[in-house]
Coordinates of C-alpha atoms in Angstrom, one line a residue:
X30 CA 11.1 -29.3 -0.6
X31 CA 8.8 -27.5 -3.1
X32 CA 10.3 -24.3 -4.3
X33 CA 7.8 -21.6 -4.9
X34 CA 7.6 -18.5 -7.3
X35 CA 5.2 -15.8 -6.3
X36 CA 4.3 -12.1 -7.2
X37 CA 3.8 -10.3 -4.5
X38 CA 2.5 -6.5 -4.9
X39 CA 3.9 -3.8 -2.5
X40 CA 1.9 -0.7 -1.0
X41 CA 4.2 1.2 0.8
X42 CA 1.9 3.9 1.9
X43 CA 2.3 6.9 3.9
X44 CA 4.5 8.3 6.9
X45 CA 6.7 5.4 8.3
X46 CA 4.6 2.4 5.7
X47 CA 7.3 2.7 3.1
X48 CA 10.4 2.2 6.3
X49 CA 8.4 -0.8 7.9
X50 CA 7.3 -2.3 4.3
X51 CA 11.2 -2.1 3.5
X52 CA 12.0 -4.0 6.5
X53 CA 9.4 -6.6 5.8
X54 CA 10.7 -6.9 2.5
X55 CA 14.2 -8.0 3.3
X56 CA 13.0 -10.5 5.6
X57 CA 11.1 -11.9 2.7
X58 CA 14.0 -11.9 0.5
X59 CA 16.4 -13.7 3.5
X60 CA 13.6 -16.2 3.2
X61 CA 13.7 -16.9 -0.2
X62 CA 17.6 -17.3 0.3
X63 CA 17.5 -19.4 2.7
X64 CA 14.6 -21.7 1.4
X65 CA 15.4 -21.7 -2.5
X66 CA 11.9 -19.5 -3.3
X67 CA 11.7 -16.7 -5.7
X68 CA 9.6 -13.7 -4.8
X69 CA 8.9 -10.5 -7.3
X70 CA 8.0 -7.6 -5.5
X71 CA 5.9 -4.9 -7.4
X72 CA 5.3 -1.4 -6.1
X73 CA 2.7 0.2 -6.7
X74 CA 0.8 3.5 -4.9
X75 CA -2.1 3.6 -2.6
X76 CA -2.8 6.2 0.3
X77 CA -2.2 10.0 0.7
X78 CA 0.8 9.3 -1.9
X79 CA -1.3 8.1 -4.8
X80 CA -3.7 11.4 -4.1
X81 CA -0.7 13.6 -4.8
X82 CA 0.6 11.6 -7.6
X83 CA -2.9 10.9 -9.4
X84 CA -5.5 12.0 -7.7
X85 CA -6.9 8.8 -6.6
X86 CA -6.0 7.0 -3.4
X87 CA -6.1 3.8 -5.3
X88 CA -5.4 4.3 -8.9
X89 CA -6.3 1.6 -11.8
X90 CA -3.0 0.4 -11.9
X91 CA -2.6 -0.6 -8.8
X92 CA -5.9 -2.2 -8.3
X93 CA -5.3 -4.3 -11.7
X94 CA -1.5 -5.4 -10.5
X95 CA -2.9 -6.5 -6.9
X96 CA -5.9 -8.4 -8.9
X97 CA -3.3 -10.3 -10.7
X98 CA -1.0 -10.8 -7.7
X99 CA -0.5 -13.6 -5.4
X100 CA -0.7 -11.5 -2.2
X101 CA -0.4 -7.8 -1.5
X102 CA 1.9 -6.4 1.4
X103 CA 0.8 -3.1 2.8
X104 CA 2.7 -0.7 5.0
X105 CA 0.4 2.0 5.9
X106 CA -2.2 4.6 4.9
X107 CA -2.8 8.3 6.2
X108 CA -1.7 11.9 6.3
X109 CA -2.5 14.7 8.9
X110 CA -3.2 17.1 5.8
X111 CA -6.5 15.0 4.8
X112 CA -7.2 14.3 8.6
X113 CA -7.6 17.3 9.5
X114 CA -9.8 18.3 6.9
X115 CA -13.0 16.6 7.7
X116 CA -14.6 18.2 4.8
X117 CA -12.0 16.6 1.8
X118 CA -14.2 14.5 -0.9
X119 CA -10.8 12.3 -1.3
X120 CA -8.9 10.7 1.8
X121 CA -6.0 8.1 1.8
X122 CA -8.6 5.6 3.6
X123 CA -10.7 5.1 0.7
X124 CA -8.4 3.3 -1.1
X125 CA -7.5 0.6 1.7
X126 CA -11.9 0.6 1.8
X127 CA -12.1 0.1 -2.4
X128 CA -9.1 -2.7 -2.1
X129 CA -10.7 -4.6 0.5
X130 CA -14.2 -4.5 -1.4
X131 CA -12.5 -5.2 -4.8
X132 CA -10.4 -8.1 -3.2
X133 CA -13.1 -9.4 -1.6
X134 CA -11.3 -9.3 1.7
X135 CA -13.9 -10.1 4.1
X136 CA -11.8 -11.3 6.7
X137 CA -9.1 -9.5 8.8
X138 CA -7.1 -11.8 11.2
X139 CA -5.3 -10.5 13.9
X140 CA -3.4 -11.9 16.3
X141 CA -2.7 -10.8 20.0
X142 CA 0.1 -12.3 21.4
X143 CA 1.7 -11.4 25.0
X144 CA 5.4 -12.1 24.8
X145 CA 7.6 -13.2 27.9
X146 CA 10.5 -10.5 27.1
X147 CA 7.9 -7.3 26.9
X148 CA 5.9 -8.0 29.7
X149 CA 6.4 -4.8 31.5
X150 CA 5.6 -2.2 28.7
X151 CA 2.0 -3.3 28.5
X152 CA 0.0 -1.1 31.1
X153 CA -1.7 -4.3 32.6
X154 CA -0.3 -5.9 35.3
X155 CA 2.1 -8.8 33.8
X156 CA 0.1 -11.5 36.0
X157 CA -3.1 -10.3 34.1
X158 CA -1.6 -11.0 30.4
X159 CA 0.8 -13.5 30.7
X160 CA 0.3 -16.7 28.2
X161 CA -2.4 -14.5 26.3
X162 CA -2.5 -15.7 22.5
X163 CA -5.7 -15.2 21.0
X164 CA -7.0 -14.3 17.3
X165 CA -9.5 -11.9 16.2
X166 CA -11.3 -12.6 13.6
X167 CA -13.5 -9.2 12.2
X168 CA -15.3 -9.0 9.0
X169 CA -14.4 -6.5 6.8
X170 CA -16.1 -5.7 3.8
X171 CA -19.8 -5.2 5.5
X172 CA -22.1 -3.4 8.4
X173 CA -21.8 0.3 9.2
X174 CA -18.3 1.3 7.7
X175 CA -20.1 0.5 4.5
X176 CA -23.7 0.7 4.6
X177 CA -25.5 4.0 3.3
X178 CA -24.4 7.2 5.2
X179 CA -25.4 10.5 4.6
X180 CA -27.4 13.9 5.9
X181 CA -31.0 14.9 5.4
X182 CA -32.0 18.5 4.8
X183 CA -33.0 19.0 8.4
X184 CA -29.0 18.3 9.3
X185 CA -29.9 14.7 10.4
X186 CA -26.6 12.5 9.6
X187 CA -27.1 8.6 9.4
X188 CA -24.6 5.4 9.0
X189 CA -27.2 2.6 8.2
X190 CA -25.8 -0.7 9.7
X191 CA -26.5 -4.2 7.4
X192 CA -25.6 -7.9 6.8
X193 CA -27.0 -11.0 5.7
X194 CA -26.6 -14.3 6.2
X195 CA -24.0 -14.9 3.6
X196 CA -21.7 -12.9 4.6
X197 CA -21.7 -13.6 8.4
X198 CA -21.4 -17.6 7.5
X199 CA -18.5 -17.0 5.0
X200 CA -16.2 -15.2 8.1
X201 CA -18.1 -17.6 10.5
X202 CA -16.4 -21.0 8.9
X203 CA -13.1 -19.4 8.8
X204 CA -13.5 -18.4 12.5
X205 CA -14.2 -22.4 13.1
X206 CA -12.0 -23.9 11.5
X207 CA -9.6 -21.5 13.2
X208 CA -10.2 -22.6 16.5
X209 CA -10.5 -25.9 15.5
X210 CA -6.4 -26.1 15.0
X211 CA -6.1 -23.9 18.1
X212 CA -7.7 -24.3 21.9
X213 CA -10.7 -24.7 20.4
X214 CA -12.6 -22.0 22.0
X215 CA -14.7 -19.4 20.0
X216 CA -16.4 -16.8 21.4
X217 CA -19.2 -14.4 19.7
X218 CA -18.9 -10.5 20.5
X219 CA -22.2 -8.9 19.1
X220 CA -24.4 -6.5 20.7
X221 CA -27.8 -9.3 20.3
X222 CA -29.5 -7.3 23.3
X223 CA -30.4 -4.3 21.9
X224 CA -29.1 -4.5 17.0
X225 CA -31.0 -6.7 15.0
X226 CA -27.5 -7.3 12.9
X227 CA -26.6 -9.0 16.2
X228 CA -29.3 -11.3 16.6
X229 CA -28.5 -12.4 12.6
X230 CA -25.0 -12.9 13.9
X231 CA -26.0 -15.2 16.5
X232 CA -28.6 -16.9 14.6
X233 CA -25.8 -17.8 12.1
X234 CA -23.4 -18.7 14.3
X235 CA -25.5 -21.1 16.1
X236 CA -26.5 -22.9 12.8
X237 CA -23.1 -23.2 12.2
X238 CA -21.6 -24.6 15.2
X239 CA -22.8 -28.0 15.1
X240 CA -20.5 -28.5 11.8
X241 CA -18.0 -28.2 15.0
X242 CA -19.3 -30.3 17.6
X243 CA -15.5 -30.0 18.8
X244 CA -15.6 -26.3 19.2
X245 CA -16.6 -25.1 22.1
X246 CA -19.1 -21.4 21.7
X247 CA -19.5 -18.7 24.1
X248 CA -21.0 -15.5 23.5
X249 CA -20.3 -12.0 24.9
X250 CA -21.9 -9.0 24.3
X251 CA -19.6 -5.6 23.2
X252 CA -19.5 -3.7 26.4
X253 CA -18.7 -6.8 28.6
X254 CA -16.1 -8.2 25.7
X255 CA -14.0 -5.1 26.0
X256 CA -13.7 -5.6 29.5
X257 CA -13.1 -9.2 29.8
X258 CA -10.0 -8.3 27.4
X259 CA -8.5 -6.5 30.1
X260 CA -9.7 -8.6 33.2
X261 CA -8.3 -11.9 31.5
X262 CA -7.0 -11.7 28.1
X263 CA -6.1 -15.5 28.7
X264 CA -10.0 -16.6 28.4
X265 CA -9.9 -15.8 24.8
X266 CA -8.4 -18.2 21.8
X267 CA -10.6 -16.8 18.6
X268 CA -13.0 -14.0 19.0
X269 CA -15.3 -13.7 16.2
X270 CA -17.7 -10.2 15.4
X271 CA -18.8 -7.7 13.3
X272 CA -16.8 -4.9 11.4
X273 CA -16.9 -2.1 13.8
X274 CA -16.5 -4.0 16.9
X275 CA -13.8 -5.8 15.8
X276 CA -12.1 -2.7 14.7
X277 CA -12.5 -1.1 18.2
X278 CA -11.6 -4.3 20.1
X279 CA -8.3 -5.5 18.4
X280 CA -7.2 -2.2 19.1
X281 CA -7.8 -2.2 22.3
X282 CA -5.8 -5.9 22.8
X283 CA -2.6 -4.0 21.3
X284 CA -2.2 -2.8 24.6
X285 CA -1.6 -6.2 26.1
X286 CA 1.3 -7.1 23.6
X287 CA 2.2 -3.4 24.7
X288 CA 3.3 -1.8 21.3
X289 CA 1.1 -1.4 18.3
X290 CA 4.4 -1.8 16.8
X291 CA 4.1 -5.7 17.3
X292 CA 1.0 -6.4 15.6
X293 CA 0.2 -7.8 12.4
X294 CA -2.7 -8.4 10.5
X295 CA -4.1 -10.8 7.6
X296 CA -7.1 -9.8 5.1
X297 CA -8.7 -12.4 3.5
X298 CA -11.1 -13.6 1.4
X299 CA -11.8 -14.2 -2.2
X300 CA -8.9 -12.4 -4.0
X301 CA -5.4 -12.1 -3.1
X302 CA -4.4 -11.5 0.7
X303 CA -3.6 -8.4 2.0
X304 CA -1.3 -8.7 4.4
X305 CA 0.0 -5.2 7.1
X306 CA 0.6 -4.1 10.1
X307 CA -2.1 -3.0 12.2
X308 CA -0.5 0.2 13.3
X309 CA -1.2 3.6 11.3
X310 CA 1.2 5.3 9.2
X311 CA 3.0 7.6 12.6
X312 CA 3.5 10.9 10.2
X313 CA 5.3 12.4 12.8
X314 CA 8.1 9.4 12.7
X315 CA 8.5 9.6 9.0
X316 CA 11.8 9.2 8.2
X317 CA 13.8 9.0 11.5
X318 CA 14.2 5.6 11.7
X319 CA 12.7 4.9 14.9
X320 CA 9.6 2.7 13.5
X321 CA 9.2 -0.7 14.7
X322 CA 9.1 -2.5 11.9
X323 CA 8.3 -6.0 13.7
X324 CA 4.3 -5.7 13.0
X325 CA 5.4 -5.7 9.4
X326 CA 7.4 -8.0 9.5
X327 CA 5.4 -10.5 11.2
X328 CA 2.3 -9.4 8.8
X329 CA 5.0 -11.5 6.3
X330 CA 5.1 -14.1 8.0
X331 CA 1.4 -14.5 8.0
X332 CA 1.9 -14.1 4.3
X333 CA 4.3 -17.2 4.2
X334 CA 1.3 -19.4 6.2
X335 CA -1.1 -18.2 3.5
X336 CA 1.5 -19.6 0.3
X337 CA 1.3 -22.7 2.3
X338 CA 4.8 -21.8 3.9
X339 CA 5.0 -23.0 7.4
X340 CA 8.6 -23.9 8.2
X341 CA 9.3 -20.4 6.5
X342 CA 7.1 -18.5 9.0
X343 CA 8.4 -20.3 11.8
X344 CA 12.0 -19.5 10.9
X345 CA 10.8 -15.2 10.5
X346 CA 9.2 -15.8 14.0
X347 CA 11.8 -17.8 15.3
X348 CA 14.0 -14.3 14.6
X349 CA 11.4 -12.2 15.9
X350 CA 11.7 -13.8 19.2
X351 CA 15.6 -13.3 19.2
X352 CA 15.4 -10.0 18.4
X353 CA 13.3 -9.5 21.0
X354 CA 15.2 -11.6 23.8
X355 CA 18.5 -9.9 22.4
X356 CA 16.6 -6.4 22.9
X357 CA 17.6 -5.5 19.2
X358 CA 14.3 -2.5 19.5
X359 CA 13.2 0.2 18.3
X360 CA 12.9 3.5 20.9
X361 CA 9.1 2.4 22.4
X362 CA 10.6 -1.3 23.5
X363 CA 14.2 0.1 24.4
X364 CA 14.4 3.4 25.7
X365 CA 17.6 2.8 26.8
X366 CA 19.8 1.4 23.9
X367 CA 17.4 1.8 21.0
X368 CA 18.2 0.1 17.6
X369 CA 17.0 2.3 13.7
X370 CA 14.5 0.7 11.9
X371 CA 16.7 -0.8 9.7
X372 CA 19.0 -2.5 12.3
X373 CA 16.1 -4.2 13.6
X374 CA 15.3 -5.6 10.1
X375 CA 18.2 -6.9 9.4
X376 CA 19.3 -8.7 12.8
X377 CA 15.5 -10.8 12.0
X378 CA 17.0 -11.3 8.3
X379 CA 20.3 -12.0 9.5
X380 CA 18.3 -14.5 12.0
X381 CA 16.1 -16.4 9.1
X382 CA 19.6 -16.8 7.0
X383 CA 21.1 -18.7 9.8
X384 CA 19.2 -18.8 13.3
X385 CA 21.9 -20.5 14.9
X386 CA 24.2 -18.1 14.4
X387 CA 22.2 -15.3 14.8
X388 CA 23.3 -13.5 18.0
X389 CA 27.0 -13.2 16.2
X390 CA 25.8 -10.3 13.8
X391 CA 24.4 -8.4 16.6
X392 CA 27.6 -6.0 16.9
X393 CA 27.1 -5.5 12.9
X394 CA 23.7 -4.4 13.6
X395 CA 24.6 -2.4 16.0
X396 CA 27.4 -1.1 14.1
X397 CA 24.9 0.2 11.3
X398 CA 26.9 -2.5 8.7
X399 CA 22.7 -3.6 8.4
X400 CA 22.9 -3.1 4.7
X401 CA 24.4 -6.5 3.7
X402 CA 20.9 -8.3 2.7

């Protein structure tokens, strides 16, 4: 086995980010244990808590440490103070949007997965979801979240919407060669009826497919793509589209795996990955120990596929799923006999030091004696 060093740069964030990030963290550091690798972890500011401390929401420093990282782990961004001032020149999301662009992080990779054990707190029918396991693949660093925007002197406000070629092909491959390891099945979401962007997509996306001959292309359009998620989730293996759909859709699959809590996310592209959770930063859980860390924690595990890892992400999923068939939860998965934050953290650490002897710490947990790695 090759042993591996790596630097890996730490945004807690805002509201429940640093709790979730911590979580993540010590699953990283059981992994390390158990597999012999040695991780640095550097934290640095981003968010509504780099606005208070400097002004910016993504200060020079910690733009030059994740440029000279190996990956970046992210917990999560926002405060209600700069939400509910539409008017403020400076917002927390800016600096996730200047990372992204300064990474080169074209490509954000989501998963959707319906697990067995949490059936029931999705608001789809179990019959409908059951099996789903699909990837969204959105691009990231183009169209209308960064295209000119602004008001004319009559009032008139505008978001101007572009891409070219480049940048549709460079997501497009990484789509492909996505599906080619998985069912391959991609499917196209674009609006090519009525945006010109669209057509480009498809036009791109059709010169590339052939490069695949064993990847089978569909395409949907935007409006009939957001319902065909909720008719039959299970048609789907990797959906490929633009930034703003994708942004819309992947949140609208959380609800099949039935907790935003359980979703992780990948950002790729030229520069380090960014690796978080896809949920938001939950101000008004700050601090009480009820956020489910397991989006963050399997955002890690992505990060362990991306080092070239893949017996280490297996064993962090591996624990996942016991945690989950062992209902060690958070409030939102189980109501009844809930689990902190912390608890649920270190049963999956406990579960990647030793996963056959996992189940043996769950009175520890439970306990609160959750402080041990």
């Amino acid at each position: 086995m090759e042993y591996l060093s790596k630097r890996i740069v730490v945004l807690p964030g805002d509201g429940v980010g640093p709790e979730v990030c911590g979580e993540a963290v010590r699953v990283l550091k059981a992994v390390a244990e158990r597999f012999g690798h040695r991780f640095t972890f550097d934290y640095q500011l981003m968010g509504a808590c780099a606005i208070d401390a400097t002004g910016s929401p993504l200060p020079d420093a910690t733009l030059e440490a994740c440029h000279q990282a190996d990956a970046v782990l992210l917990g999560a961004i926002g405060d209600p103070k700069y939400d509910n001032n539409p008017a403020a020149k400076v917002r927390p999301e800016q600096g996730l949007l200047g990372l992204r662009k300064s990474l080169g992080l074209y490509a954000n990779i989501r998963p959707v997965t319906a697990y067995e054990q949490l059936l029931e707190f999705s608001p789809l029918r179990p019959e409908r979801i059951a099996g789903t396991d699909l990837l969204i693949f959105r691009e990231l660093t183009g169209g209308v979240y960064f295209g000119e925007k602004g008001r004319t002197p009559d009032g008139t406000a505008f978001d101007h919407c572009t891409y070219n070629h480049e940048e549709i092909a460079r997501i497009a491959h990484r789509a492909f060669r996505a599906a080619q390891g998985r069912r391959q099945r991609l499917t196209l979401v674009d609006k090519a009826n009525v945006l010109e962007t669209s057509r480009l997509w498809r036009e791109v996306v059709q010169g590339i497919a052939p490069d695949y001959p064993e990847v089978a292309v569909d395409y949907l359009f935007v409006d009939n793509a957001a319902m065909q998620l909720i008719l039959n989730p299970r048609q789907f293996d990797v959906i490929l589209t633009e930034n703003m759909f994708g942004d819309i859709l992947s949140d609208e699959a959380s609800v099949i795996a039935g907790s935003l809590g359980l979703l992780p996310s990948a950002s790729l592209g030229d520069g380090a990955g960014l690796f978080e959770p896809v949920h938001g930063s939950y101000p008004q859980a700050k601090g009480k120990g009820i956020a489910n860390p397991i989006a963050a924690i399997l955002s890690a595990a992505m990060m362990l596929d991306y080092f070239g890892l893949p017996d280490e992400a297996r064993a962090v999923r591996a624990a996942v799923e016991n945690a989950l068939s062992e209902e060690v939860l958070t409030p939102e998965l189980n109501p009844g006999a809930p689990y902190t934050t912390e608890q649920v953290g270190s049963f999956i650490a406990y579960g990647v030091l030793d996963l056959m002897d996992c189940h043996l710490h769950r009175s520890n947990v439970a306990c609160g004696k959750s402080t041990i790695i």
